[in-house]
Short mmCIF file of C-alpha atoms and ligand atoms in Angstrom, two decimals:
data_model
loop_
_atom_site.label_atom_id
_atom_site.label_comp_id
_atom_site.label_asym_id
_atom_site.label_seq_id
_atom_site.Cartn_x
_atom_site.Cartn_y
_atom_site.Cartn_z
CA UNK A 1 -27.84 -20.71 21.17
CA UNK A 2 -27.99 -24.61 21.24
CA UNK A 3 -24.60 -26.64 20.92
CA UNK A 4 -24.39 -28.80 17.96
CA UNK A 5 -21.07 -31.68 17.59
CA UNK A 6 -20.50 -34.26 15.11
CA UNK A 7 -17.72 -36.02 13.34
CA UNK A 8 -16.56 -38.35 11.10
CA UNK A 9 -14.22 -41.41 10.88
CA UNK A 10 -11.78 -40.46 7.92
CA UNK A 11 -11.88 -43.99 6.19
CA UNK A 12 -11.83 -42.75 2.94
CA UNK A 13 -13.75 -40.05 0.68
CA UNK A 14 -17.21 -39.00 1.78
CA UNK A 15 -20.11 -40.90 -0.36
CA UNK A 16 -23.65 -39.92 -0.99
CA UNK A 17 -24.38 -42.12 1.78
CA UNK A 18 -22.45 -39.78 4.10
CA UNK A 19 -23.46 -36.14 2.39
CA UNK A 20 -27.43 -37.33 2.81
CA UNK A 21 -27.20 -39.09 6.18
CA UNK A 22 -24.77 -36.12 7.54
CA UNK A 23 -23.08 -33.71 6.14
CA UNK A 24 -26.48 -32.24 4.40
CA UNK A 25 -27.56 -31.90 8.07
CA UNK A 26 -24.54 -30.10 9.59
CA UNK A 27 -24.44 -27.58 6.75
CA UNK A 28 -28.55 -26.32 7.41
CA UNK A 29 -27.34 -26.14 11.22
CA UNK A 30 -24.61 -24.26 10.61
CA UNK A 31 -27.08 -21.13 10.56
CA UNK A 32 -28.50 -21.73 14.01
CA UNK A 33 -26.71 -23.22 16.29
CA UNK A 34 -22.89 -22.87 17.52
CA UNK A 35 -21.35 -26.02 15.86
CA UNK A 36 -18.32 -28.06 15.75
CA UNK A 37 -17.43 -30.35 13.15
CA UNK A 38 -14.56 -32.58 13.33
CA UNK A 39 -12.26 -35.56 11.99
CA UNK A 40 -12.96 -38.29 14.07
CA UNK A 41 -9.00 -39.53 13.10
CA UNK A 42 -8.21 -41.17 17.05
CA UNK A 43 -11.32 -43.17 16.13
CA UNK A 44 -9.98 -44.87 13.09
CA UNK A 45 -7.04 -46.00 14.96
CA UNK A 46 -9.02 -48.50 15.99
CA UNK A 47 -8.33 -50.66 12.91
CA UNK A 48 -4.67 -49.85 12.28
CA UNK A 49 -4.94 -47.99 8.96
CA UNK A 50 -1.24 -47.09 7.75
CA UNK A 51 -0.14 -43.55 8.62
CA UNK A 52 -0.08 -42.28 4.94
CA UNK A 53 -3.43 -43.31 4.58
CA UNK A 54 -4.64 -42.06 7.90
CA UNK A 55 -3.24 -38.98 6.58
CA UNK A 56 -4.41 -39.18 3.56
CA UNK A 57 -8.30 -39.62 4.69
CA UNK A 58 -7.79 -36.87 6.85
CA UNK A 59 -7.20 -34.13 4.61
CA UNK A 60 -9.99 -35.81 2.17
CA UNK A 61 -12.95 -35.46 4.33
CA UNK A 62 -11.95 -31.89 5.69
CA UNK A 63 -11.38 -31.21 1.78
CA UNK A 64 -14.77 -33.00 1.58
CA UNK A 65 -16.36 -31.28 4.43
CA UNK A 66 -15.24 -27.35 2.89
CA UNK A 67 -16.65 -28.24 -0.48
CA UNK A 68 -19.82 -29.54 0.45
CA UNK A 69 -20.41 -26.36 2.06
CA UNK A 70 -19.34 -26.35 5.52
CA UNK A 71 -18.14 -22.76 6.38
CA UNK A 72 -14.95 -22.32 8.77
CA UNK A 73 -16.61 -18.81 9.29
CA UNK A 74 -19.72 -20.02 10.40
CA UNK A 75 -18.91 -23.43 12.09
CA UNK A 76 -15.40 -24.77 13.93
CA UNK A 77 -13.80 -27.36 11.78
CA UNK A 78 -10.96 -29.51 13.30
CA UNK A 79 -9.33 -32.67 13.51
CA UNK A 80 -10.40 -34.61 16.73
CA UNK A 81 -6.28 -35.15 17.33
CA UNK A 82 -5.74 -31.43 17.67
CA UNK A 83 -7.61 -31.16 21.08
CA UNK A 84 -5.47 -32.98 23.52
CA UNK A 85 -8.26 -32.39 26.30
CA UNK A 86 -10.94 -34.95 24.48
CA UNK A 87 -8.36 -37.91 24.92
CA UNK A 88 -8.21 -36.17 29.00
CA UNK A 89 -11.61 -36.22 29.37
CA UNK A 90 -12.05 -39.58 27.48
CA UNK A 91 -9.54 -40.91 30.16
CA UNK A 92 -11.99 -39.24 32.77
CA UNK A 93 -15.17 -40.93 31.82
CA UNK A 94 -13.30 -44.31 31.40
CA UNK A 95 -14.02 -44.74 35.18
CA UNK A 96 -17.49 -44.04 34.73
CA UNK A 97 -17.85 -46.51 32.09
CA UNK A 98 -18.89 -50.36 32.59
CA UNK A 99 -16.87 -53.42 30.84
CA UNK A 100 -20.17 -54.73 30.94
CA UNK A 101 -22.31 -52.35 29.00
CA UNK A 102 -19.08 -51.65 26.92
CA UNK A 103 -19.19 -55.64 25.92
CA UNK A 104 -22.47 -55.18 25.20
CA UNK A 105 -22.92 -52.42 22.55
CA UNK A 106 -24.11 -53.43 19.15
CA UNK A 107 -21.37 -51.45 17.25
CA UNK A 108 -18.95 -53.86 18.67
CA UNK A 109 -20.56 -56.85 18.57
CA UNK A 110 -21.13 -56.44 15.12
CA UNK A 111 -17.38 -55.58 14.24
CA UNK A 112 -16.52 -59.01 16.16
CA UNK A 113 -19.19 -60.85 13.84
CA UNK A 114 -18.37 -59.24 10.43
CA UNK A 115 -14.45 -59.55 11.00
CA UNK A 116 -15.09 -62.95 12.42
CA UNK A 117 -13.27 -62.70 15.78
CA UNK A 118 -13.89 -65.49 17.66
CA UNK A 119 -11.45 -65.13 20.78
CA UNK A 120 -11.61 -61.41 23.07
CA UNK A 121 -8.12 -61.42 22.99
CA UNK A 122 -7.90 -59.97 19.52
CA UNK A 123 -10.65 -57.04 20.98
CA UNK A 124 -8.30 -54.13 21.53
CA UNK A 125 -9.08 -51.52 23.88
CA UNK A 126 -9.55 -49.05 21.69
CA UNK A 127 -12.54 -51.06 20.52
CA UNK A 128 -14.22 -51.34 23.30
CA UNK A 129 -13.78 -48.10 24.66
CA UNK A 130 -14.73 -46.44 21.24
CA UNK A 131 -18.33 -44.99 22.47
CA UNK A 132 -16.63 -43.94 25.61
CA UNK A 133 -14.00 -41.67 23.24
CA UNK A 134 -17.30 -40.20 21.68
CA UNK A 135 -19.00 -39.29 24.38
CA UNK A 136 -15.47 -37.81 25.46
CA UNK A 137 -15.60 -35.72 21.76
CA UNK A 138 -19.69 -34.49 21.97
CA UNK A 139 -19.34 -33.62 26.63
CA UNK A 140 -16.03 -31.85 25.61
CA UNK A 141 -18.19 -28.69 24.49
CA UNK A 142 -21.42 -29.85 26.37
CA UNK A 143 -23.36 -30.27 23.41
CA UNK A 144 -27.03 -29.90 23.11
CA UNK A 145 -27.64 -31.62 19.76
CA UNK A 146 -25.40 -34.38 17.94
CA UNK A 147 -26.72 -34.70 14.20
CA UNK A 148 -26.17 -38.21 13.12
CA UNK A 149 -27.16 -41.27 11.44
CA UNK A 150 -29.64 -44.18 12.91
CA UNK A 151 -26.76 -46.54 13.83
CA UNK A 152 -25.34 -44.35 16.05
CA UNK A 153 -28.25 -43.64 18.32
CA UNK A 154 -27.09 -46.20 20.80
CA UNK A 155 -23.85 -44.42 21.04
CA UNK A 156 -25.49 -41.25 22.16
CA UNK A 157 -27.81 -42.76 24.77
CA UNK A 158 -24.57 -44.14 26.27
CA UNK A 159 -23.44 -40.53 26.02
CA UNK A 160 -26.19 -39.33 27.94
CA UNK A 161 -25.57 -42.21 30.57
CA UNK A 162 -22.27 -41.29 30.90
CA UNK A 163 -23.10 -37.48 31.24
CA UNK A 164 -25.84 -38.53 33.85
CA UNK A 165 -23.55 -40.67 36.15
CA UNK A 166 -20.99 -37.71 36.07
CA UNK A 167 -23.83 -35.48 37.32
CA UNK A 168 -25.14 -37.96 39.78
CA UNK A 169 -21.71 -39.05 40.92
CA UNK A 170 -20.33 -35.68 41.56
CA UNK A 171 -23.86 -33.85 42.59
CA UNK A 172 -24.15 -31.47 40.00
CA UNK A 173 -26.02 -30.31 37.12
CA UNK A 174 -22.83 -29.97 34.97
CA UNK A 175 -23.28 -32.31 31.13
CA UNK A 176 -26.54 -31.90 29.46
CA UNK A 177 -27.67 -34.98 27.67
CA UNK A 178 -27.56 -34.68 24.47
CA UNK A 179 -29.99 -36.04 21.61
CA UNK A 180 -28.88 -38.09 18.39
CA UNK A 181 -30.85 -35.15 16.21
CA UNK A 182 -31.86 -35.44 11.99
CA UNK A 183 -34.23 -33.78 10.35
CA UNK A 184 -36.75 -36.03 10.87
CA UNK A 185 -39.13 -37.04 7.81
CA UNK A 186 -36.38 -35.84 5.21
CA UNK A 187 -34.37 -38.40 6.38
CA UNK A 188 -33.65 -40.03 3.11
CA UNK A 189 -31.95 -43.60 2.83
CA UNK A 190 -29.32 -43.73 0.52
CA UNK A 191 -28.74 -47.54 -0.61
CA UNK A 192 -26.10 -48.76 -2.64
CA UNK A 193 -25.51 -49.72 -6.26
CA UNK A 194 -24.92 -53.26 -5.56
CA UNK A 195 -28.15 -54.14 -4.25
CA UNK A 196 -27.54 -53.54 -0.70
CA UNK A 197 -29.53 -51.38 1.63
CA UNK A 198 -27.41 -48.98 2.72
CA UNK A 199 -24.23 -47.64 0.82
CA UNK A 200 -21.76 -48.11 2.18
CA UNK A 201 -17.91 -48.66 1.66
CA UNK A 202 -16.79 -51.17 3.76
CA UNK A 203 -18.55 -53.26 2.24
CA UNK A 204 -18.15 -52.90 -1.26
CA UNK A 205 -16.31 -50.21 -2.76
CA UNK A 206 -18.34 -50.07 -6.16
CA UNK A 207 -21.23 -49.34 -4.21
CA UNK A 208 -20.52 -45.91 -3.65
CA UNK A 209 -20.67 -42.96 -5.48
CA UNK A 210 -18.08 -40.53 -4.12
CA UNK A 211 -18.35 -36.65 -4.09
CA UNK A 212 -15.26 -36.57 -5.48
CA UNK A 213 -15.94 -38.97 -8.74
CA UNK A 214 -15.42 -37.51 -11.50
CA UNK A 215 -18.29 -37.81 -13.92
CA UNK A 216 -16.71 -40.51 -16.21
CA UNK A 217 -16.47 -42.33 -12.95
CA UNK A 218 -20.08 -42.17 -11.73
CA UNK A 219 -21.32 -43.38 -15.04
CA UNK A 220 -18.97 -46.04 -15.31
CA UNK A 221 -20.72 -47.09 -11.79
CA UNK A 222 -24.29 -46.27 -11.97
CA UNK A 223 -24.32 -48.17 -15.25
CA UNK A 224 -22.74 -51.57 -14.02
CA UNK A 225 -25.81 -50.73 -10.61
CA UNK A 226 -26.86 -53.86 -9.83
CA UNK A 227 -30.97 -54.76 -12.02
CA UNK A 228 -32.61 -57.81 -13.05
CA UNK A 229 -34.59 -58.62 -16.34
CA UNK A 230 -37.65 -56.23 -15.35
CA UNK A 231 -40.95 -56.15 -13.90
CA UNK A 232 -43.88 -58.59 -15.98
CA UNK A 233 -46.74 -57.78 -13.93
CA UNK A 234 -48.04 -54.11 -13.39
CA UNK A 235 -47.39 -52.55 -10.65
CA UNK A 236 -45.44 -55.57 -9.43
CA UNK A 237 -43.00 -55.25 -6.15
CA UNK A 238 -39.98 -54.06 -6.52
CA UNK A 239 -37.27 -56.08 -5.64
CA UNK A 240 -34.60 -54.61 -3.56
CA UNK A 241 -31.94 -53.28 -6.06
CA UNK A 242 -34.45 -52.19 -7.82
CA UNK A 243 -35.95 -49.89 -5.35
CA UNK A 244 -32.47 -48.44 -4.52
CA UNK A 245 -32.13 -47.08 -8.11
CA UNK A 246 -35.26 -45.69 -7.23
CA UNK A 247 -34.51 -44.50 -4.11
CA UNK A 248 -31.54 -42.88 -5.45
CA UNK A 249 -33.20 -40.97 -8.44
CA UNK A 250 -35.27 -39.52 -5.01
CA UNK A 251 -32.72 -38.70 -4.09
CA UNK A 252 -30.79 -36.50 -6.56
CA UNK A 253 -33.36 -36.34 -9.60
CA UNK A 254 -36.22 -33.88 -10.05
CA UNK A 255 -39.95 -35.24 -9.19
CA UNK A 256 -41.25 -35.24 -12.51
CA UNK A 257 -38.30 -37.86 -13.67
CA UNK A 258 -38.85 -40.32 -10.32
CA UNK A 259 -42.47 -40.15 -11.56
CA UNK A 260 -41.85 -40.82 -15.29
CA UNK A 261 -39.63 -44.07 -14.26
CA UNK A 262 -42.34 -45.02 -11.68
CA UNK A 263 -45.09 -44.74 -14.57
CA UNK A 264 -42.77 -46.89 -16.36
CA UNK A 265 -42.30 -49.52 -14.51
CA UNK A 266 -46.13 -49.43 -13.37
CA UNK A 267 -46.64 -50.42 -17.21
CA UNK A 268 -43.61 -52.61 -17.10
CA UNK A 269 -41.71 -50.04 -19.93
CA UNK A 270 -39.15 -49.84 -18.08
CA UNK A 271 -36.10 -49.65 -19.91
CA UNK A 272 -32.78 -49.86 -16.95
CA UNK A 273 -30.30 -49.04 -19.19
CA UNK A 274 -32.26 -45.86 -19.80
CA UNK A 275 -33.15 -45.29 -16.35
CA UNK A 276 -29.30 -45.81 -15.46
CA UNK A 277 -28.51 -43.18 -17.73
CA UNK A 278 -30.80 -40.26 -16.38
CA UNK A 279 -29.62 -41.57 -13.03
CA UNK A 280 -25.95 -41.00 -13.59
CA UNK A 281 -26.47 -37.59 -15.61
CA UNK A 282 -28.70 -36.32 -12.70
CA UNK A 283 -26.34 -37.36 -10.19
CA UNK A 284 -23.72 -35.38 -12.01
CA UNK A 285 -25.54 -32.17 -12.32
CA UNK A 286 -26.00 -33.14 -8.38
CA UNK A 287 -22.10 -33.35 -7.43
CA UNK A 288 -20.90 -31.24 -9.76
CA UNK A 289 -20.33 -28.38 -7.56
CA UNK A 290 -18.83 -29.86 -4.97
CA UNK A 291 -16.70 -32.19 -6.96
CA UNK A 292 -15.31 -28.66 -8.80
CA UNK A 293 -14.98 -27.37 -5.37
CA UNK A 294 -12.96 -30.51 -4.29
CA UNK A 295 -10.18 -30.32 -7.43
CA UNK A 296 -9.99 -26.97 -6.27
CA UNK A 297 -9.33 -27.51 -2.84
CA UNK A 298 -7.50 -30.37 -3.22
CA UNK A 299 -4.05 -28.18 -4.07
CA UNK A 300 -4.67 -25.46 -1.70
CA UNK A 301 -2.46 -26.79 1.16
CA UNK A 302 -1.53 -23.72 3.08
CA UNK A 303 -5.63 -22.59 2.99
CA UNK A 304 -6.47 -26.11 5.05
CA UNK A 305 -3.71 -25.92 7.34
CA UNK A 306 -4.85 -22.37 8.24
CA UNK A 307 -8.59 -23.47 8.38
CA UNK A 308 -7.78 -26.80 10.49
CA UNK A 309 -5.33 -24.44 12.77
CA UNK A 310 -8.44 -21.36 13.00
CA UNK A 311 -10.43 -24.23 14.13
CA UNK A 312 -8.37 -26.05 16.47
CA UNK A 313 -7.57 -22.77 18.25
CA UNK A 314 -11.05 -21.61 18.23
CA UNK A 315 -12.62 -25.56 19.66
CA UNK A 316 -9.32 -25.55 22.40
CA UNK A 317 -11.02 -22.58 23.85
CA UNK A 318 -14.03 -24.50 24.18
CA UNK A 319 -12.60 -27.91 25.49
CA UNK A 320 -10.25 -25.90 27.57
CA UNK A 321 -12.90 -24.94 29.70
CA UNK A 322 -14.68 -27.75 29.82
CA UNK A 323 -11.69 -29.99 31.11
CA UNK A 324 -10.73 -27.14 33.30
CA UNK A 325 -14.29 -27.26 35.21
CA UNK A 326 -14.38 -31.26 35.56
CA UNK A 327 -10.63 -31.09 37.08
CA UNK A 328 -12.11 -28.86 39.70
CA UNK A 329 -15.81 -30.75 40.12
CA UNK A 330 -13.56 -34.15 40.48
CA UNK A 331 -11.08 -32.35 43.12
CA UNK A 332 -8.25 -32.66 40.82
CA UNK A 333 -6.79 -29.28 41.96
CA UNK A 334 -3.31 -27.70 41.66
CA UNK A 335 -1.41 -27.54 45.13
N1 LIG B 1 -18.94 -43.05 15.59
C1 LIG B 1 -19.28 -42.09 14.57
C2 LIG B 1 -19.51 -42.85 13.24
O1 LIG B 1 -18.93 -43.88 13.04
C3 LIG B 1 -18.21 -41.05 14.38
C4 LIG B 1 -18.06 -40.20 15.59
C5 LIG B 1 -17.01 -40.20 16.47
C6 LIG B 1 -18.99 -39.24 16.08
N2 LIG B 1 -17.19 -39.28 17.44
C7 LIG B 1 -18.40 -38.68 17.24
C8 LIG B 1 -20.23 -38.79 15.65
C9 LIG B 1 -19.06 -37.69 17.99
C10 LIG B 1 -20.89 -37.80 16.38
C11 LIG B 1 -20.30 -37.27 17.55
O2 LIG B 1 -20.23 -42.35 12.41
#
């Protein structure tokens, strides 16, 4: 059976954005392949968050994670903190890693761009090393298969260069290289509701719809989405916030509505406010189990310590081994 790992930087509650892109994927693999899931929390350290939030975030997206329909029977589910041996091995492949290549990746440029850092010196390690800490999490239990989103395919390659050099370094055929993996043509792109292309939190916090909303909430949002004064051609372009609230309703609607909208605006009927409407009902009916699922889960303390501490135990195992084999391929040996 193939190895599948993934995780997720706790900034937050998990979005549309994130159930689509990810989580939709890890719960089909969960059926055919030996996965681990995690809480990518040492990640997120790499921006300081305060410890009440950290811990806050932490127990969301696990919360987030059970109610969307991952199954602690099926798959391991822990936070990336409770296995001591990724930071080990992290530390490990930190002397296979280039400053060069780590200067280089696009993640990190972009973080210096968008928080406007103009002097290295404010670059903390952390930063820099981040892709080497991932390829630390998915080599921990030699995964085959890592199912994320598009901007993290350059992490992955890095992965597999850092896997390879191990190999090559050491003469043997120890780490596979592992593939950034999605289910191809489904891939759908969720935008957000302020006009931008992708949603997405960081950047604006209105633009997401949350799994955990509550349905007052998502109206209140999808209705204040982002339109203009309507098409006055047929079958005119669509301009770009307009084709996310399409994009969306493929998302979560039925066909026959998307097509009744399309028709609409093909005619240039369209009524937005209308359109908003259906949207927000449909991505009710949508959430609506998980979000029951989440209020649930929400109070159930001692049932996620004793899922995160089942799945700690149970990825150790895994991790164990794997740090236990490098130690000896390296010739770090006990006297
Ligand atoms: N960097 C990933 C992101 O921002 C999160 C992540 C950390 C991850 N470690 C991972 C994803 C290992 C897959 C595998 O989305």
């Amino acid at each position: 059976m193939e190895t599948v790992v993934s995780g997720i930087r706790p900034t937050g509650f998990l979005h549309l954005g994130n159930y689509f892109g990810a989580l939709r994927n890890f719960i089909k693999m969960q059926d055919e392949a030996n996965c681990f899931f995690f809480v990518a929390d040492y990640h997120s350290l790499t921006t300081h968050p305060k410890a009440s939030a950290l811990n806050e975030h932490v127990k969301n997206v696990l919360v987030d994670y059970l109610a969307a329909g991952l199954d602690p029977e099926k798959s391991t589910l822990y936070m990336q903190s409770d296995l001591p041996e990724t930071a080990e091995l992290y530390l490990l492949l930190n002397m296979l890693a280039y400053t060069g290549e780590l200067r280089r990746t696009t993640s990190l440029k972009e973080k210096i761009k968008n928080d406007k850092i103009n002097n290295e010196d404010n670059v903390n390690a952390g930063l820099l090393t981040y892709p080497v800490l991932q390829a630390a999490d998915i080599l921990i239990h030699n995964a085959d298969k890592v199912p994320v989103g598009k901007d993290q395919e350059q992490h992955l390659e890095m992965t597999r260069d850092f896997a390879q050099r191990f190999n090559y370094r050491y003469e043997v055929d120890y780490f596979k290289l592992p593939v950034a993996y999605n289910f191809g043509n489904e891939l759908v792109k969720i935008p957000g509701l302020d006009g931008s292309t992708k949603m997405s939190k960081s950047d604006n916090e209105a633009s997401c719809v949350y799994l955990s909303d509550s349905p007052e909430i998502i109206r209140k949002k999808v209705m204040k989405a982002v339109t203009d004064s309507g098409p006055i051609e047929s079958h005119q372009e669509k301009p770009q916030a307009i084709e996310n609230l399409f994009q969306l309703m493929k998302a979560v609607s039925t066909p026959e509505t998307l097509q009744f909208f399309e028709g609409q605006y093909d005619n240039c009927q369209v009524r937005y406010g209308d359109m908003k409407k259906q949207l927000a009902e449909d991505m009710i009916l949508f959430t609506a189990p998980i979000y029951e699922k989440i209020l649930e889960l929400r109070n159930n303390d001692d049932y996620l310590r004793k899922v995160a501490k089942q799945g700690a135990d149970k990825a150790r195992e895994s991790a164990a081994k794997t740090v236990k084999e490098v130690r000896e391929i390296i010739g770090i040996r006990s006297l």
